[in-house]
Coordinates of C-alpha atoms in Angstrom, one line a residue:
M39 CA 1.3 -12.3 14.2
D40 CA -1.5 -10.5 15.9
S41 CA -2.6 -12.6 18.8
G42 CA -2.1 -10.7 22.1
Q43 CA 0.4 -8.2 20.7
G44 CA -1.2 -6.4 17.8
D45 CA 1.0 -6.2 14.7
D46 CA 4.1 -6.2 16.9
G47 CA 3.5 -9.9 17.5
A48 CA 4.9 -12.1 20.2
F49 CA 8.1 -14.0 20.3
G50 CA 8.2 -17.4 21.9
A51 CA 11.5 -19.2 22.6
A52 CA 10.8 -22.4 20.6
D53 CA 13.8 -21.7 18.4
A54 CA 16.3 -21.6 21.2
P55 CA 18.4 -24.8 21.3
G56 CA 18.6 -25.2 25.0
D57 CA 16.4 -25.0 28.1
D58 CA 18.4 -22.2 29.6
D59 CA 18.0 -20.1 26.5
A60 CA 14.3 -20.9 26.4
S61 CA 13.8 -19.7 29.9
D62 CA 15.9 -16.6 29.1
G63 CA 13.5 -15.9 26.2
E64 CA 10.5 -16.0 28.5
R65 CA 12.2 -13.6 31.0
V66 CA 13.0 -11.3 28.1
H67 CA 9.3 -11.0 27.3
S68 CA 8.5 -10.2 30.9
L69 CA 11.2 -7.6 31.2
V70 CA 10.2 -5.9 27.9
A71 CA 6.6 -5.8 29.1
Q72 CA 7.8 -3.9 32.1
S73 CA 10.0 -1.6 29.9
R74 CA 13.1 -3.0 31.6
F75 CA 15.0 -2.9 28.4
A76 CA 18.6 -2.8 29.8
E77 CA 18.0 -6.0 31.7
A78 CA 16.5 -7.6 28.6
H79 CA 19.6 -6.7 26.6
D80 CA 21.8 -8.3 29.4
L81 CA 20.0 -11.6 28.8
V82 CA 20.2 -11.4 25.0
S83 CA 24.0 -11.0 25.2
D84 CA 26.4 -11.5 22.3
A85 CA 27.0 -15.0 23.6
F86 CA 23.2 -15.7 23.5
V87 CA 23.0 -14.4 20.0
E88 CA 26.0 -16.5 18.9
R89 CA 24.4 -19.6 20.3
N90 CA 21.0 -19.0 18.7
G91 CA 22.0 -17.5 15.4
S92 CA 19.2 -16.0 13.4
A93 CA 16.7 -16.6 16.3
G94 CA 19.0 -14.7 18.7
Y95 CA 19.4 -11.8 16.3
L96 CA 15.6 -11.6 15.9
L97 CA 15.0 -11.6 19.7
R98 CA 17.4 -8.8 20.0
A99 CA 15.7 -7.0 17.1
W100 CA 12.4 -7.4 18.8
I101 CA 13.7 -5.7 22.0
L102 CA 15.2 -2.9 19.9
A103 CA 11.9 -2.4 18.1
Q104 CA 10.0 -2.1 21.3
E105 CA 12.5 0.6 22.4
K106 CA 11.8 2.4 19.1
R107 CA 15.4 2.0 18.1
R108 CA 14.6 1.4 14.4
P109 CA 18.0 1.5 12.8
E110 CA 19.5 -1.0 15.3
A111 CA 16.4 -3.2 15.1
R112 CA 16.5 -3.3 11.3
E113 CA 20.3 -4.0 11.3
S114 CA 19.7 -7.0 13.6
V115 CA 16.9 -8.3 11.3
D116 CA 19.3 -8.0 8.4
W117 CA 21.9 -10.0 10.2
A118 CA 19.4 -12.7 11.0
L119 CA 18.3 -13.0 7.4
A120 CA 21.9 -13.0 6.2
L121 CA 22.6 -16.0 8.5
A122 CA 19.5 -17.8 7.4
G123 CA 20.4 -20.5 4.9
P124 CA 18.3 -22.2 2.2
A125 CA 17.2 -24.9 4.6
E126 CA 16.3 -22.4 7.4
A127 CA 13.2 -23.2 9.4
A128 CA 10.1 -21.2 8.6
D129 CA 9.9 -20.0 12.2
V130 CA 12.9 -17.7 11.6
F131 CA 11.2 -16.0 8.6
V132 CA 8.0 -15.7 10.5
L133 CA 9.7 -14.0 13.4
A134 CA 11.6 -11.7 11.0
G135 CA 8.3 -10.7 9.4
V136 CA 6.7 -9.9 12.7
V137 CA 9.6 -7.6 13.6
L138 CA 9.5 -5.9 10.2
L139 CA 5.8 -5.3 10.7
S140 CA 6.5 -3.7 14.0
L141 CA 9.0 -1.5 12.2
D142 CA 6.2 -0.5 9.8
E143 CA 8.0 -2.1 6.8
P144 CA 5.2 -4.3 5.3
H145 CA 6.9 -4.6 1.9
A146 CA 10.0 -6.0 3.5
A147 CA 7.8 -8.2 5.7
L148 CA 6.1 -9.6 2.5
T149 CA 9.4 -10.8 1.2
V150 CA 10.2 -12.9 4.3
A151 CA 6.6 -14.0 4.6
L152 CA 6.8 -15.5 1.2
R153 CA 10.1 -17.2 2.2
A154 CA 8.4 -18.5 5.3
T155 CA 5.6 -20.0 3.1
G156 CA 8.2 -21.6 0.8
A157 CA 10.0 -23.1 3.7
D158 CA 6.8 -24.6 5.2
P159 CA 4.1 -24.7 2.6
D160 CA 1.7 -26.5 5.0
G161 CA 2.4 -24.3 8.0
W162 CA -0.3 -22.2 9.4
E163 CA 2.0 -19.5 11.0
P164 CA 3.4 -18.4 7.6
S165 CA -0.2 -18.0 6.3
V166 CA -1.1 -15.9 9.4
L167 CA 1.9 -13.7 8.8
L168 CA 1.1 -13.4 5.1
S169 CA -2.5 -12.4 6.0
D170 CA -1.2 -9.7 8.4
V171 CA 1.2 -8.4 5.8
Y172 CA -1.4 -8.2 3.0
R173 CA -3.8 -6.5 5.4
R174 CA -1.2 -3.8 6.2
L175 CA -0.6 -3.3 2.5
G176 CA -4.4 -2.8 1.9
R177 CA -4.8 -6.0 -0.1
V178 CA -7.8 -7.2 1.7
P179 CA -8.8 -10.1 -0.6
D180 CA -5.3 -11.5 -0.4
A181 CA -5.3 -11.1 3.4
V182 CA -8.6 -12.9 3.7
A183 CA -7.4 -15.7 1.4
A184 CA -4.3 -16.2 3.4
A185 CA -6.2 -16.2 6.7
R186 CA -8.7 -18.7 5.4
R187 CA -5.8 -21.0 4.5
A188 CA -4.4 -20.6 8.0
V189 CA -7.8 -21.5 9.6
A190 CA -8.1 -24.5 7.2
L191 CA -4.6 -25.7 8.3
A192 CA -5.1 -25.0 12.1
P193 CA -8.7 -24.4 13.1
Q194 CA -7.9 -24.8 16.7
E195 CA -5.2 -22.0 16.7
A196 CA -6.5 -18.7 18.1
E197 CA -4.0 -16.7 16.0
A198 CA -5.4 -18.2 12.8
Q199 CA -9.0 -17.2 13.8
V200 CA -7.8 -13.8 14.9
A201 CA -6.1 -13.2 11.5
L202 CA -9.3 -14.2 9.7
A203 CA -11.4 -11.9 11.8
R204 CA -9.0 -9.0 11.4
S205 CA -8.7 -9.5 7.6
L206 CA -12.5 -9.6 7.2
T207 CA -13.0 -6.4 9.3
S208 CA -10.4 -4.7 7.0
G209 CA -13.0 -4.7 4.3
R210 CA -15.5 -2.6 6.3
G211 CA -17.5 0.1 4.5
L212 CA -17.7 3.7 5.4
L213 CA -20.3 2.9 8.1
G214 CA -17.9 0.5 9.8
R215 CA -19.9 -2.6 9.0
V216 CA -18.4 -5.9 7.6
P217 CA -19.8 -6.6 4.2
K218 CA -22.9 -8.7 4.3
R219 CA -21.4 -11.6 2.5
H220 CA -18.7 -11.9 5.1
R221 CA -20.7 -11.3 8.3
A222 CA -21.5 -14.9 9.1
E223 CA -17.8 -15.9 8.5
H224 CA -16.6 -13.0 10.6
Q225 CA -18.9 -13.8 13.5
N226 CA -17.8 -17.4 13.5
A227 CA -14.1 -16.5 13.5
V228 CA -14.7 -14.0 16.4
E229 CA -16.6 -16.6 18.4
R230 CA -14.0 -19.3 17.8
A231 CA -11.1 -16.9 18.6
L232 CA -12.6 -15.9 21.9
M233 CA -13.4 -19.5 22.8
L234 CA -9.7 -20.4 22.1
G235 CA -8.5 -17.6 24.4
A236 CA -7.8 -14.7 22.1
D237 CA -7.7 -11.1 23.4
P238 CA -10.9 -9.3 22.3
S239 CA -8.9 -6.2 21.5
Q240 CA -7.1 -7.9 18.7
L241 CA -10.2 -9.0 16.7
T242 CA -10.8 -5.7 14.9
A243 CA -8.3 -4.2 12.4
P244 CA -7.7 -0.5 13.1
R245 CA -8.4 1.8 10.3
G246 CA -9.4 5.2 11.8
G247 CA -6.2 6.9 10.8
A248 CA -6.4 5.8 7.2
L249 CA -10.1 6.8 7.0
A250 CA -9.4 10.2 8.5
G251 CA -6.5 10.7 6.1
I252 CA -8.7 9.9 3.1
I253 CA -11.4 12.3 4.3
A254 CA -8.8 15.0 4.8
V255 CA -7.3 14.5 1.3
A256 CA -10.8 14.6 -0.2
L257 CA -11.6 17.9 1.5
L258 CA -8.3 19.4 0.5
V259 CA -8.9 18.4 -3.2
G260 CA -12.4 19.7 -3.0
V261 CA -11.3 23.1 -1.7
Q262 CA -8.5 23.4 -4.2
L263 CA -10.8 22.6 -7.1
F264 CA -13.3 25.2 -5.9
R265 CA -10.5 27.8 -5.8
I266 CA -9.4 26.8 -9.3
A267 CA -12.9 26.9 -10.7
T268 CA -13.7 30.3 -9.2
G269 CA -10.4 32.0 -9.6
D270 CA -8.6 33.8 -12.5
V271 CA -5.4 32.8 -14.2
W272 CA -3.1 34.3 -11.6
Q273 CA -4.9 32.7 -8.7
I274 CA -4.6 29.3 -10.4
I275 CA -0.9 29.9 -10.9
A276 CA -0.6 30.7 -7.2
T277 CA -2.5 27.5 -6.3
A278 CA -0.1 25.5 -8.5
A279 CA 2.9 27.0 -6.8
G280 CA 1.4 26.2 -3.4
A281 CA 0.8 22.6 -4.5
A282 CA 4.4 22.3 -5.7
A283 CA 5.7 23.7 -2.4
A284 CA 3.5 21.2 -0.5
L285 CA 5.0 18.3 -2.6
V286 CA 8.5 19.5 -1.9
L287 CA 7.7 19.6 1.8
I288 CA 6.3 16.1 1.8
V289 CA 9.5 14.8 0.1
V290 CA 11.7 16.6 2.7
L291 CA 9.7 15.2 5.6
L292 CA 9.9 11.6 4.1
T293 CA 13.6 12.1 3.6
V294 CA 14.2 13.2 7.2
A295 CA 12.0 10.3 8.5
G296 CA 14.1 7.9 6.4
R297 CA 17.3 9.2 7.8
R298 CA 16.0 8.9 11.4
S299 CA 14.9 5.3 10.8
G300 CA 18.2 4.3 9.3
T301 CA 16.7 3.4 6.0
P302 CA 17.0 6.3 3.5
L303 CA 13.9 7.0 1.3
P304 CA 15.6 6.0 -1.9
A305 CA 16.8 2.7 -0.4
R306 CA 13.3 2.0 1.0
L307 CA 11.7 2.8 -2.4
R308 CA 14.1 0.5 -4.2
G309 CA 13.4 -2.3 -1.8
I310 CA 9.7 -1.9 -2.2
R311 CA 10.0 -1.7 -5.9
A312 CA 12.0 -4.9 -6.0
T313 CA 9.4 -6.7 -3.9
V314 CA 6.6 -5.5 -6.1
R315 CA 8.3 -6.5 -9.3
T316 CA 9.1 -10.0 -7.9
E317 CA 5.5 -10.5 -6.8
L318 CA 4.1 -9.4 -10.2
A319 CA 6.5 -11.8 -12.0
A320 CA 5.1 -14.7 -9.9
D321 CA 1.4 -13.7 -10.3
P322 CA 0.2 -12.8 -13.8
W323 CA -3.3 -12.1 -12.6
L324 CA -2.1 -9.5 -10.1
R325 CA 0.1 -8.0 -12.9
R326 CA -3.1 -7.6 -15.0
V327 CA -4.9 -5.8 -12.2
R328 CA -1.9 -3.5 -11.7
E329 CA -1.8 -2.7 -15.4
I330 CA -5.4 -1.6 -15.3
N331 CA -4.8 0.5 -12.3
A332 CA -1.7 2.1 -13.7
V333 CA -3.7 4.1 -16.3
A334 CA -6.5 5.0 -13.8
V335 CA -5.1 8.4 -13.1
L336 CA -5.2 9.5 -16.8
P337 CA -8.8 10.8 -16.8
L338 CA -7.9 13.2 -14.0
V339 CA -5.3 15.0 -16.1
P340 CA -7.7 16.9 -18.3
L341 CA -9.9 17.6 -15.3
V342 CA -7.2 19.6 -13.6
T343 CA -5.7 21.2 -16.7
T344 CA -7.6 21.9 -19.9
V345 CA -11.1 21.8 -18.5
L346 CA -10.3 25.0 -16.7
P347 CA -10.0 27.3 -19.8
C348 CA -12.9 25.4 -21.4
D349 CA -15.2 26.2 -18.5
K350 CA -14.0 29.8 -18.4
E351 CA -14.8 30.1 -22.1
R352 CA -18.2 28.6 -21.4
Q353 CA -18.8 31.3 -18.8
R354 CA -17.6 33.9 -21.4
A355 CA -14.5 34.8 -19.4
P356 CA -11.8 33.5 -21.9
W357 CA -8.2 33.0 -20.9
P358 CA -5.4 34.4 -23.0
L359 CA -3.7 32.0 -25.4
W360 CA -0.5 31.8 -23.4
A361 CA -2.5 30.6 -20.3
V362 CA -4.3 27.9 -22.3
S363 CA -1.0 26.8 -23.8
A364 CA 0.6 26.6 -20.3
V365 CA -2.1 24.3 -18.9
T366 CA -2.1 22.2 -22.1
A367 CA 1.7 21.8 -21.7
A368 CA 1.1 20.9 -18.0
G369 CA -1.3 18.3 -19.1
L370 CA 1.1 16.7 -21.5
A371 CA 3.9 16.9 -18.9
A372 CA 1.6 15.1 -16.4
V373 CA 0.9 12.3 -18.9
V374 CA 4.7 11.9 -19.5
V375 CA 5.4 11.9 -15.8
V376 CA 2.7 9.2 -15.2
G377 CA 4.3 7.1 -17.9
L378 CA 7.8 7.5 -16.6
A379 CA 6.7 6.8 -13.0
V380 CA 5.0 3.6 -14.0
R381 CA 8.1 2.6 -16.1
W382 CA 10.4 3.3 -13.2
W383 CA 8.3 1.5 -10.6
Y384 CA 7.2 -1.5 -12.6
G385 CA 9.6 -1.7 -15.5
G386 CA 9.6 -0.9 -19.2
P387 CA 7.6 -4.0 -20.4
F388 CA 4.9 -3.4 -17.8
A389 CA 4.5 0.2 -18.9
E390 CA 4.4 -0.7 -22.5
R391 CA 1.7 -3.3 -21.9
A392 CA -0.3 -1.0 -19.7
F393 CA -0.3 2.0 -22.0
L394 CA 0.2 0.8 -25.5
R395 CA -0.6 -2.9 -25.8
S396 CA -3.9 -3.1 -23.9
W397 CA -7.0 -1.6 -25.5
N398 CA -7.9 0.1 -22.2
G399 CA -4.5 1.9 -22.1
R400 CA -4.7 3.0 -25.7
V401 CA -8.2 4.3 -25.3
Q402 CA -7.4 6.2 -22.1
L403 CA -4.3 7.7 -23.6
A404 CA -6.0 8.7 -26.9
A405 CA -8.9 10.3 -25.1
V406 CA -6.7 12.4 -22.9
L407 CA -4.5 13.6 -25.8
A408 CA -7.6 14.4 -27.8
L409 CA -9.0 16.5 -25.1
L410 CA -5.7 18.4 -24.6
G411 CA -5.3 18.9 -28.3
A412 CA -8.8 20.0 -28.9
T413 CA -8.6 22.6 -26.2
L414 CA -5.5 24.2 -27.6
A415 CA -6.9 24.0 -31.1
L416 CA -10.0 25.9 -30.2
A417 CA -8.1 28.5 -28.2
S418 CA -5.9 29.1 -31.2
A419 CA -8.7 29.4 -33.7
P420 CA -10.6 32.7 -34.4
D421 CA -14.3 33.1 -33.9
V422 CA -15.1 29.7 -32.2
P423 CA -18.8 29.3 -31.5
H424 CA -19.7 29.3 -27.8
S425 CA -21.5 26.0 -28.3
A426 CA -18.1 24.4 -29.2
W427 CA -16.7 25.4 -25.8
Q428 CA -19.8 24.1 -24.1
A429 CA -19.5 20.8 -25.9
L430 CA -15.8 20.4 -25.1
T431 CA -16.4 21.2 -21.4
V432 CA -19.1 18.4 -21.3
A433 CA -16.7 16.1 -23.1
H434 CA -14.1 16.6 -20.4
L435 CA -16.6 15.7 -17.6
A436 CA -18.1 12.9 -19.6
W437 CA -14.7 11.3 -20.2
L438 CA -13.8 11.6 -16.5
L439 CA -17.0 9.6 -15.7
L440 CA -16.5 7.1 -18.5
G441 CA -12.8 6.6 -18.0
V442 CA -13.1 6.0 -14.2
T443 CA -16.1 3.7 -14.7
L444 CA -14.1 1.7 -17.3
T445 CA -11.2 1.3 -15.0
V446 CA -13.3 0.2 -12.1
L447 CA -15.2 -2.4 -14.2
L448 CA -12.1 -3.9 -15.7
A449 CA -10.3 -4.0 -12.4
V450 CA -13.3 -5.7 -10.7
R451 CA -13.5 -8.2 -13.5
A452 CA -9.8 -9.0 -13.3
Q453 CA -10.0 -9.4 -9.5
R454 CA -12.8 -11.9 -9.9
E455 CA -11.0 -13.8 -12.5
R456 CA -7.9 -13.9 -10.3
A457 CA -9.9 -15.1 -7.4
A458 CA -11.5 -17.8 -9.6
A459 CA -8.1 -18.9 -10.9
A460 CA -6.9 -19.4 -7.3
F461 CA -9.4 -22.2 -6.6

């Protein structure tokens, strides 16, 4: 959990079976705080781990995580979870979740957080862990709901109040202010947490890096769109080649990072995918929200493909037919890739419901295909009136606005229905 240790959490020794092991656990904390890792490992010896089982492995994992030895730390967590039986105490899963969060593996932490909740449905610590995990995953409403449950179960626990304060600050707007509807609750949580002895530095969830990343991506997209809109066919081809090279570089960097961490990228993706599918199977309302979001990218496809020759025709600078055919093919390929990606990530039944069985998916898909087909048809026809190209350009932009608005409205409504069903 977060109190006093950020997302790295803090390990007590309550799970140790003997007084000597409990005192050793306290000494381990002191040694790690002083970066005396070798001495900490001497205390958490093989004999210590054998006596304490899962808790021993998790204490060792925590030390390794603080040393930034990710592969060894993850291996130790895996051993702890392998030894944990069906009747294992929730504390073990809570500790495992804390270590996994410190290793920046929130999806894996979600799995053990749910196991902790199942092992102790009335425990406040699993709810705090669940709130921390949801917050790291960007699921702010779920994080707030879990933190509220923790506070309801244990209003006198500083960690519960800290979790609530942090989850509420995760929903801050661009100006950094907590939404008005949550300000009184946030202020109350902060005051109670401080009164209970919480560290003030833990009461605000960090977000600067994410915000900076979003702004950087928005600027990059804006620059690229400007280059595309003002360039000729060959400049657009060069831009596409540069984007493809950047994508390859990102994949290479992620692959290298996965090897260094001891968890290869394909294995991590499969683990995250399994967690996501399991969660959706248990939460039909969340599945509905994800189905709506799955088609949200479709209105962008014509924006970065067939709108380009339409706009050039509108400016009386027509593209050759081969170039229009190429961007139309690219648009069709993008639709196929989106569908295959959703199918691979969520499964075939999910993709079928999202794209073909929901009226939103059918409308989104039909609109995109109509825009792509109309552009190619006009480019192939002789003596097309200039007004037709103007109308088709406006249709591209109008559908972008309508499609995005439709997705947002449906997603917000589904989120509200999900929240109402939870009470």
